[in-house]
PDB file of C-alpha atoms and ligand atoms in Angstrom:
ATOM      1  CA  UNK A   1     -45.633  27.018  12.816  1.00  0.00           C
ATOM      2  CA  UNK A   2     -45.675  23.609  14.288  1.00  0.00           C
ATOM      3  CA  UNK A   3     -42.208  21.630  11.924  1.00  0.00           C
ATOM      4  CA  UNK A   4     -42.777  18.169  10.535  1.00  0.00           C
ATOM      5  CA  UNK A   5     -39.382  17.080  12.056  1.00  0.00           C
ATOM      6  CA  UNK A   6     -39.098  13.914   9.656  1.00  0.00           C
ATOM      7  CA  UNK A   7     -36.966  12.443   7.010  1.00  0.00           C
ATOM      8  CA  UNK A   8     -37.304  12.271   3.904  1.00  0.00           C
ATOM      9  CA  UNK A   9     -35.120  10.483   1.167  1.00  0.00           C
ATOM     10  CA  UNK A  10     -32.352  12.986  -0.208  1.00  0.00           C
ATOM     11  CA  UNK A  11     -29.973  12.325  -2.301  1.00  0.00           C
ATOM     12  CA  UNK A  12     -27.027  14.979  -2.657  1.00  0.00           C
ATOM     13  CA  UNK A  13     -25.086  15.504  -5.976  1.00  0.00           C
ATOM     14  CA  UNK A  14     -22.399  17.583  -7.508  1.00  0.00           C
ATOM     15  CA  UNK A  15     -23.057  20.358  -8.506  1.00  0.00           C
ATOM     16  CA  UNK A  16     -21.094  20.838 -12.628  1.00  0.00           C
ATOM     17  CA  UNK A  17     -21.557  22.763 -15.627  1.00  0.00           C
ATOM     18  CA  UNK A  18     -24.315  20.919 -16.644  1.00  0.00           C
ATOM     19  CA  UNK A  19     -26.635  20.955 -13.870  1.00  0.00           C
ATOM     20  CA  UNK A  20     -25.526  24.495 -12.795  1.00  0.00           C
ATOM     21  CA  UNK A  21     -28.815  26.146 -14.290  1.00  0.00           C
ATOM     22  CA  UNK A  22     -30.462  24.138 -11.016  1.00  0.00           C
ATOM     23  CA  UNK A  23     -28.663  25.660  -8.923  1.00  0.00           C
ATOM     24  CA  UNK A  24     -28.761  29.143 -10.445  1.00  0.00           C
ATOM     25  CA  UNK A  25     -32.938  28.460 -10.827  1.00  0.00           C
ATOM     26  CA  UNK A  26     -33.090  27.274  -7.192  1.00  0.00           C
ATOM     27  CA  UNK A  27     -31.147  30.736  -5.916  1.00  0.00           C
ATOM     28  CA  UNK A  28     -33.078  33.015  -7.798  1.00  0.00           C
ATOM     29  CA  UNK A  29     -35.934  31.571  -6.009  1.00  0.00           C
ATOM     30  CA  UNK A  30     -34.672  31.536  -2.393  1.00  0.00           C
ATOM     31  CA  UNK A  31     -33.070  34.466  -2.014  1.00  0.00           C
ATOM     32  CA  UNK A  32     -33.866  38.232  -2.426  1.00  0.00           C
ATOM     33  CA  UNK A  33     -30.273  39.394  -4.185  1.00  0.00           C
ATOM     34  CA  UNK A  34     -28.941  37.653  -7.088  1.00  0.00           C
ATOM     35  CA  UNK A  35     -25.204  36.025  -6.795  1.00  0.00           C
ATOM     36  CA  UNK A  36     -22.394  37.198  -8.845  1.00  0.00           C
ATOM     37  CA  UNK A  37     -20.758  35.196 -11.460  1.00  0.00           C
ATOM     38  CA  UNK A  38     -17.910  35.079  -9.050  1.00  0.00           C
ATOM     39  CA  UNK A  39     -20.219  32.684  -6.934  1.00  0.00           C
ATOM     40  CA  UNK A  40     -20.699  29.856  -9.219  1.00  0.00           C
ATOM     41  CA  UNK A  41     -17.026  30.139 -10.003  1.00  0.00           C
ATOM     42  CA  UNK A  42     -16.573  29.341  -6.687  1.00  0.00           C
ATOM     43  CA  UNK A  43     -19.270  26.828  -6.259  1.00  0.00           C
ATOM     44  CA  UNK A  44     -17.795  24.689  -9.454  1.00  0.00           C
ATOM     45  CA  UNK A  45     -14.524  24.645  -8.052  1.00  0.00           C
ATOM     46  CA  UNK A  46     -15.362  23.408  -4.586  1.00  0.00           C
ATOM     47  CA  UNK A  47     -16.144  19.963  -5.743  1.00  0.00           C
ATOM     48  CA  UNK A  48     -17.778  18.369  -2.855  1.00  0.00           C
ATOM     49  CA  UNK A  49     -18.533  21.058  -0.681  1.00  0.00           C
ATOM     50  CA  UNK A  50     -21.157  22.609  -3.325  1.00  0.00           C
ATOM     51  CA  UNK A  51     -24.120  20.366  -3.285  1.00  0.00           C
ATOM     52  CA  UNK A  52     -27.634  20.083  -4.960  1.00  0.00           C
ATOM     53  CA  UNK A  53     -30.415  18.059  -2.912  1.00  0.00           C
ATOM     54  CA  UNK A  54     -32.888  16.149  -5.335  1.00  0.00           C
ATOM     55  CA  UNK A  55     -36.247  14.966  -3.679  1.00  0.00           C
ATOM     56  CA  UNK A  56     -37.155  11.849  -6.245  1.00  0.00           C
ATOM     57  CA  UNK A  57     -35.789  14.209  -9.100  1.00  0.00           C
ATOM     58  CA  UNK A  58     -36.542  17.648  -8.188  1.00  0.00           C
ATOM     59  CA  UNK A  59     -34.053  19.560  -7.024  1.00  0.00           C
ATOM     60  CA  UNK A  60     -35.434  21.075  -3.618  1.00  0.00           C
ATOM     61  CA  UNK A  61     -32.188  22.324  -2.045  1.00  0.00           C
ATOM     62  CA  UNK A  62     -28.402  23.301  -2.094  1.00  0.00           C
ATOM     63  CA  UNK A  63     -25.387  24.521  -0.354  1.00  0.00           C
ATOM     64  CA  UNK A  64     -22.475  26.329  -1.541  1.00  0.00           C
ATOM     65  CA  UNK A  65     -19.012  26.486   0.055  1.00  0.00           C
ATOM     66  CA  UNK A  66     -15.764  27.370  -0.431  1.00  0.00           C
ATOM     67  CA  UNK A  67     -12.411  27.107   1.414  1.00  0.00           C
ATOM     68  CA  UNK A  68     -10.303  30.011   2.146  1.00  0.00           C
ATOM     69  CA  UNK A  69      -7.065  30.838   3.586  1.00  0.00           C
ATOM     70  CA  UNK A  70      -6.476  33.085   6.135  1.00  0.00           C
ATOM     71  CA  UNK A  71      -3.688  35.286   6.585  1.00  0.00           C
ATOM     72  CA  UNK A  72      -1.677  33.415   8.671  1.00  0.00           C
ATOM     73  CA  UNK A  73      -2.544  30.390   6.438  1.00  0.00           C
ATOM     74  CA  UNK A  74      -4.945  28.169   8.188  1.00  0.00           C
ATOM     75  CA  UNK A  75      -7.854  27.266   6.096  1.00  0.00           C
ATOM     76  CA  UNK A  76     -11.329  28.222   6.927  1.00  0.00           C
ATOM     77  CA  UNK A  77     -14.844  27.369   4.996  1.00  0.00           C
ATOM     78  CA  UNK A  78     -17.152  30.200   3.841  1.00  0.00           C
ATOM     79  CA  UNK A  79     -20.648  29.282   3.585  1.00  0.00           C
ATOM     80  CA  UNK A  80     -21.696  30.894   0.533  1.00  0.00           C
ATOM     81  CA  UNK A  81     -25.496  29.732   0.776  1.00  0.00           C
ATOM     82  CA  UNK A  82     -28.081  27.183   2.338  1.00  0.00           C
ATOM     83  CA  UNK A  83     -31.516  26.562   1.097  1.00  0.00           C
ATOM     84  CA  UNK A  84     -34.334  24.565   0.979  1.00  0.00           C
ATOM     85  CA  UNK A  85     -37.722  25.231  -1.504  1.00  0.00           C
ATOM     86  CA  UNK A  86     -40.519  25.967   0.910  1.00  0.00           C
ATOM     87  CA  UNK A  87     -42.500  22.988   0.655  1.00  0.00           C
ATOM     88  CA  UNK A  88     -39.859  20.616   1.750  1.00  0.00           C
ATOM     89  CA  UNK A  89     -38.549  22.358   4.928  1.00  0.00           C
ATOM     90  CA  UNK A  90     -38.752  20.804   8.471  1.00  0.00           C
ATOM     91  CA  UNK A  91     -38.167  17.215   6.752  1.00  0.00           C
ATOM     92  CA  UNK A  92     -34.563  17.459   7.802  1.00  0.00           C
ATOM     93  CA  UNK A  93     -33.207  18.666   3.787  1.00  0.00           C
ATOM     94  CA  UNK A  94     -30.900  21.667   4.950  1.00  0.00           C
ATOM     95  CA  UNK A  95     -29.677  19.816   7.791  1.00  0.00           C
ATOM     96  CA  UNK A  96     -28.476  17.181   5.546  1.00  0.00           C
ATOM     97  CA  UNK A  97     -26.625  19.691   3.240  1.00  0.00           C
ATOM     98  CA  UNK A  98     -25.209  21.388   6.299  1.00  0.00           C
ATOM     99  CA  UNK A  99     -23.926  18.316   8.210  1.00  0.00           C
ATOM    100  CA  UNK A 100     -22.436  17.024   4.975  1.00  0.00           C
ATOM    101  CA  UNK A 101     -20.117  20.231   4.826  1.00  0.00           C
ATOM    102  CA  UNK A 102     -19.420  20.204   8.671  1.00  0.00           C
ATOM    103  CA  UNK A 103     -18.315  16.053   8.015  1.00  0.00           C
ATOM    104  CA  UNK A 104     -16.132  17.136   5.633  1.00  0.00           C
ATOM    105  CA  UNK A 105     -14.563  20.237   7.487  1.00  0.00           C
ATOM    106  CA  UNK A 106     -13.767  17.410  10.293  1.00  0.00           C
ATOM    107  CA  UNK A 107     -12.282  15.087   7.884  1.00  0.00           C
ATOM    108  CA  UNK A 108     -10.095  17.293   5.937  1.00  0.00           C
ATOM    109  CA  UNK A 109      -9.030  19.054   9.457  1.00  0.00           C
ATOM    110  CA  UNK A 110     -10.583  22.329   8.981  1.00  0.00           C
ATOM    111  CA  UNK A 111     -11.212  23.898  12.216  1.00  0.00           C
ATOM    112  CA  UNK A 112     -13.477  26.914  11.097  1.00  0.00           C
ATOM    113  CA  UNK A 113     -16.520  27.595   9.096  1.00  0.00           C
ATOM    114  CA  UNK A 114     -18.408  30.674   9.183  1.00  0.00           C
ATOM    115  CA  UNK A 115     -21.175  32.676   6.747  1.00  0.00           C
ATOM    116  CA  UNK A 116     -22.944  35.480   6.530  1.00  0.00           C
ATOM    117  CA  UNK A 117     -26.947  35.777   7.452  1.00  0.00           C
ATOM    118  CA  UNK A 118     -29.333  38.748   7.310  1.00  0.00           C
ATOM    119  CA  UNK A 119     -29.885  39.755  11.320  1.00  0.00           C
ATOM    120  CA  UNK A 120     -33.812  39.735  10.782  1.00  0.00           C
ATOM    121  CA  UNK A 121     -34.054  36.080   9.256  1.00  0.00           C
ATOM    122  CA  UNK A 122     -34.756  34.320  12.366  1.00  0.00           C
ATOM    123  CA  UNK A 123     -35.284  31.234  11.131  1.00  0.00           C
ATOM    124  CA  UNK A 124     -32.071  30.383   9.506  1.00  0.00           C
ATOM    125  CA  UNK A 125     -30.541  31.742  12.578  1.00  0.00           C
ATOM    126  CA  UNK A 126     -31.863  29.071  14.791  1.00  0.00           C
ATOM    127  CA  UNK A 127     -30.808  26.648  12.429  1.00  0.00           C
ATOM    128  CA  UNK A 128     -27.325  27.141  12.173  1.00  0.00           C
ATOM    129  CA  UNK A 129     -27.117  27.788  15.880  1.00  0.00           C
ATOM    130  CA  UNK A 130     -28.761  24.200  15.989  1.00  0.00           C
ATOM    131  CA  UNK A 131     -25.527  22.942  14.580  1.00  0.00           C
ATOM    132  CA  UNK A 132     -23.050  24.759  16.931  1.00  0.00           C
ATOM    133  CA  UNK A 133     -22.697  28.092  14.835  1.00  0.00           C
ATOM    134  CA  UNK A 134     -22.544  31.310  17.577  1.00  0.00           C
ATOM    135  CA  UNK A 135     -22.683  35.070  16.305  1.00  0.00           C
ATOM    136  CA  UNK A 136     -19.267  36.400  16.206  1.00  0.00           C
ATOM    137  CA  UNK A 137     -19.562  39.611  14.408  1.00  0.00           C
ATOM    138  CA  UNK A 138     -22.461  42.235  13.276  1.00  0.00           C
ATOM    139  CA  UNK A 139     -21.910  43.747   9.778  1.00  0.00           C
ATOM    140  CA  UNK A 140     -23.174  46.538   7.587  1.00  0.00           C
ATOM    141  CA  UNK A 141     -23.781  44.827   4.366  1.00  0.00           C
ATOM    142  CA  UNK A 142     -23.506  46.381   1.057  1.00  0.00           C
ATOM    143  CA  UNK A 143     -26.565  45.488  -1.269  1.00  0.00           C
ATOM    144  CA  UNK A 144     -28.360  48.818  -1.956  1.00  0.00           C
ATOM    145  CA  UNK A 145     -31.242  47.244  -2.856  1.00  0.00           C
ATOM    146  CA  UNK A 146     -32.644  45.711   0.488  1.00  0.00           C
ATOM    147  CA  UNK A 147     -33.893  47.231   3.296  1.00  0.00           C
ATOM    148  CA  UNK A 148     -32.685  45.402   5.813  1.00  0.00           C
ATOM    149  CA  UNK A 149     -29.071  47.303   6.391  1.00  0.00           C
ATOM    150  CA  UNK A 150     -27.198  44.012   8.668  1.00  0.00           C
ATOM    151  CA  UNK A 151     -26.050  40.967   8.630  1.00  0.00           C
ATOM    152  CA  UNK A 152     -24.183  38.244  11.512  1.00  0.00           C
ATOM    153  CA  UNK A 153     -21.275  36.341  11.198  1.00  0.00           C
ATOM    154  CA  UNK A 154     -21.765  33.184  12.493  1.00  0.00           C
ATOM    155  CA  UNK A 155     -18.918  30.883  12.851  1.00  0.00           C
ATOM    156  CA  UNK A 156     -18.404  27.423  13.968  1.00  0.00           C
ATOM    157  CA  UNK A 157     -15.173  26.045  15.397  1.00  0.00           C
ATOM    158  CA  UNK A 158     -14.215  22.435  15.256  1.00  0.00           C
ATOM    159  CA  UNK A 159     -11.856  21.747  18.073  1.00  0.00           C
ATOM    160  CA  UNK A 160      -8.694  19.508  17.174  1.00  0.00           C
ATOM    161  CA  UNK A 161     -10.251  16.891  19.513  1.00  0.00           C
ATOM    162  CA  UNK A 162     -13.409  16.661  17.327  1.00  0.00           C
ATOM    163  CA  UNK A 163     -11.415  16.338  14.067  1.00  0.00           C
ATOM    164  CA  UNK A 164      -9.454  13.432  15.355  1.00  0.00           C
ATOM    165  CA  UNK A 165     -12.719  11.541  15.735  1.00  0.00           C
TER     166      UNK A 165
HETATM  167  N1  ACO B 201     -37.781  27.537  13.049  1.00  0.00           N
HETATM  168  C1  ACO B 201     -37.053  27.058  14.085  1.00  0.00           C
HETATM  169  N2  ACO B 201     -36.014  26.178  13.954  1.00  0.00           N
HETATM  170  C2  ACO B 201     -35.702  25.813  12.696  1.00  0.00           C
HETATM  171  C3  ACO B 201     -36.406  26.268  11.556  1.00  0.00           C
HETATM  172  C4  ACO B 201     -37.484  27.173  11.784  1.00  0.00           C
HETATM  173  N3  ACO B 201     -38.205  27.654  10.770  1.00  0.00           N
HETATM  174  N4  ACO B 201     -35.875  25.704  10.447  1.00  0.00           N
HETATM  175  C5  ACO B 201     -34.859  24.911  10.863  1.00  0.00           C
HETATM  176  N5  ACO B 201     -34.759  24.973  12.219  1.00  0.00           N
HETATM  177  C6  ACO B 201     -33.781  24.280  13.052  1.00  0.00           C
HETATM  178  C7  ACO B 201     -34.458  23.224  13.898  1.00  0.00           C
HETATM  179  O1  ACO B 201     -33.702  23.084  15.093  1.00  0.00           O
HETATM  180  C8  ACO B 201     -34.336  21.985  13.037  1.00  0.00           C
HETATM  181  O2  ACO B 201     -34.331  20.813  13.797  1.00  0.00           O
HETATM  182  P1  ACO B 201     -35.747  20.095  14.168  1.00  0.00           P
HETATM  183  O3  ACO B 201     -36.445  19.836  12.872  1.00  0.00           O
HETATM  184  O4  ACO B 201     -35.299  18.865  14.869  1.00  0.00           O
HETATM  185  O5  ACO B 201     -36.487  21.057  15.019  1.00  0.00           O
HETATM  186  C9  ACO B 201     -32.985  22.158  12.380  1.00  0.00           C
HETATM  187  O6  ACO B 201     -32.853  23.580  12.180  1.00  0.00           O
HETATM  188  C10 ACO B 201     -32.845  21.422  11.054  1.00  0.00           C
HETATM  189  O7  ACO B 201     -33.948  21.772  10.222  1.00  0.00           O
HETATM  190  P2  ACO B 201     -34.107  21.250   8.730  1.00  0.00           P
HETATM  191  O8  ACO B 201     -35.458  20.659   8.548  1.00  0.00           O
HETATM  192  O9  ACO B 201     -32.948  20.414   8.353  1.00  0.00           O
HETATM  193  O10 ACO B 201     -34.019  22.657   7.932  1.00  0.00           O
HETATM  194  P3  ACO B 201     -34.734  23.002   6.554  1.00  0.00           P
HETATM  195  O11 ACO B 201     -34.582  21.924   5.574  1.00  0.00           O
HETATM  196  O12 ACO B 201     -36.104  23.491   6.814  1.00  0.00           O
HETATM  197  O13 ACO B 201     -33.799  24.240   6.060  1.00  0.00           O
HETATM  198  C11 ACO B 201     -33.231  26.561   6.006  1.00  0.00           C
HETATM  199  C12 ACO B 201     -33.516  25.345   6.909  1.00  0.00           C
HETATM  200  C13 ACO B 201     -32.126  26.225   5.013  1.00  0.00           C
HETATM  201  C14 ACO B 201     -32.769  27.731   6.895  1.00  0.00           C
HETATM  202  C15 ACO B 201     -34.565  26.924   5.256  1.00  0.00           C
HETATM  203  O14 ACO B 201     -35.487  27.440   6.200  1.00  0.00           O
HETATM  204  C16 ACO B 201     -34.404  27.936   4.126  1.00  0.00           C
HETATM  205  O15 ACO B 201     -34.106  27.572   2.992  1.00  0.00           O
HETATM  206  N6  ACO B 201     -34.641  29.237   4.421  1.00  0.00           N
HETATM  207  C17 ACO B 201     -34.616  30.268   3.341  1.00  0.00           C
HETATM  208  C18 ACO B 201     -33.233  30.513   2.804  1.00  0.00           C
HETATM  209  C19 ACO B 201     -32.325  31.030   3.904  1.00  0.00           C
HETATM  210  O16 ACO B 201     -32.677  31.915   4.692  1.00  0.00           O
HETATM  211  N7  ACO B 201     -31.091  30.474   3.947  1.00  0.00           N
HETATM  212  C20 ACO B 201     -30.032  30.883   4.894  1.00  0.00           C
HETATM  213  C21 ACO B 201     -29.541  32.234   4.507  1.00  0.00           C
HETATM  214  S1  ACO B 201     -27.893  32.547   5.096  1.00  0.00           S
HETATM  215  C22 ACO B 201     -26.896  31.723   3.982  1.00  0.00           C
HETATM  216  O17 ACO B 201     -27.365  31.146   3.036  1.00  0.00           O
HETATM  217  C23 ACO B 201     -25.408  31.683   4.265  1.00  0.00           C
END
């Protein structure tokens, strides 16, 4: 499929208690497995790192994050989830959401972020690896339900050089 490759006005906001059925609305149409409550915890508490996209005033997008610390102590950013509603991708949407977490992962001098993605779902694949993500790891996930046993770890590193910028 030929992509539209344009931009489109997006604003990002917040994601809070009150606007949380959005986001919960927007995943159960997206993806195939629903989130635990454990999720939205996390996506409430991340403050700016958990965005909604609105298009005019439909909400047409998201991305959840969360920091995490590592063993030795260093943080590192989990994407949780990146989406966009069918009709409005190729207009630049998930980009957006993505860059805005990478911008602050370089401003708040965190040097990894990494997430999960089915190995079969091309697409999203070639977007992250758009924005400097590389496969680091094949997993076995552990939903029952789908039939598509795998997933990649894709991780992106922000060298200290980058973050000073
Ligand atoms: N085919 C090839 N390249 C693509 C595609 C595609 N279908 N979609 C995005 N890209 C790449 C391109 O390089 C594109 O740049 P270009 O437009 O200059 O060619 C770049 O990514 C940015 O594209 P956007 O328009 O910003 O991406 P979009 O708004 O369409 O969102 C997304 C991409 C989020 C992957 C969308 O297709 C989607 O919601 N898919 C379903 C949900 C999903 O699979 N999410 C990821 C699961 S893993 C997880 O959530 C951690």
């Amino acid at each position: 499929m030929e992509r539209a490759g344009r931009e489109v006005a997006i604003s990002l906001e917040e994601v809070r208690e009150k606007n949380l059925m959005q986001l919960r609305k927007l995943n159960s149409d997206l993806f195939p497995v629903a989130f635990p409550d454990e999720y939205y915890d996390f996506a409430l508490a991340s403050g700016e790192f958990t965005k909604l996209a609105y298009y005019n005033d439909i909400c047409v997008g998201a991305i959840a994050s969360s920091v995490e610390k590592k063993e030795d102590g260093a943080n590192r950013m989990y994407i949780m989830s990146v989406g966009v509603l069918p009709p409005y991708r190729g207009l630049g949407i998930g980009g957006k959401l993505l860059k805005h977490v990478l911008d602050l992962c370089l401003k708040q001098h965190i040097p990894e972020i990494y997430l999960h993605v089915m190995t079969n779902n091309e697409e999203a694949i070639k977007f992250y690896t758009k924005f400097g993500f590389e496969i680091t790891e094949t997993l076995k996930h552990n939903h029952v339900n789908l039939d598509h046993p795998h997933v990649f770890a894709l991780t992106k590193f922000i060298a200290p050089s980058q973050a000073k910028k």
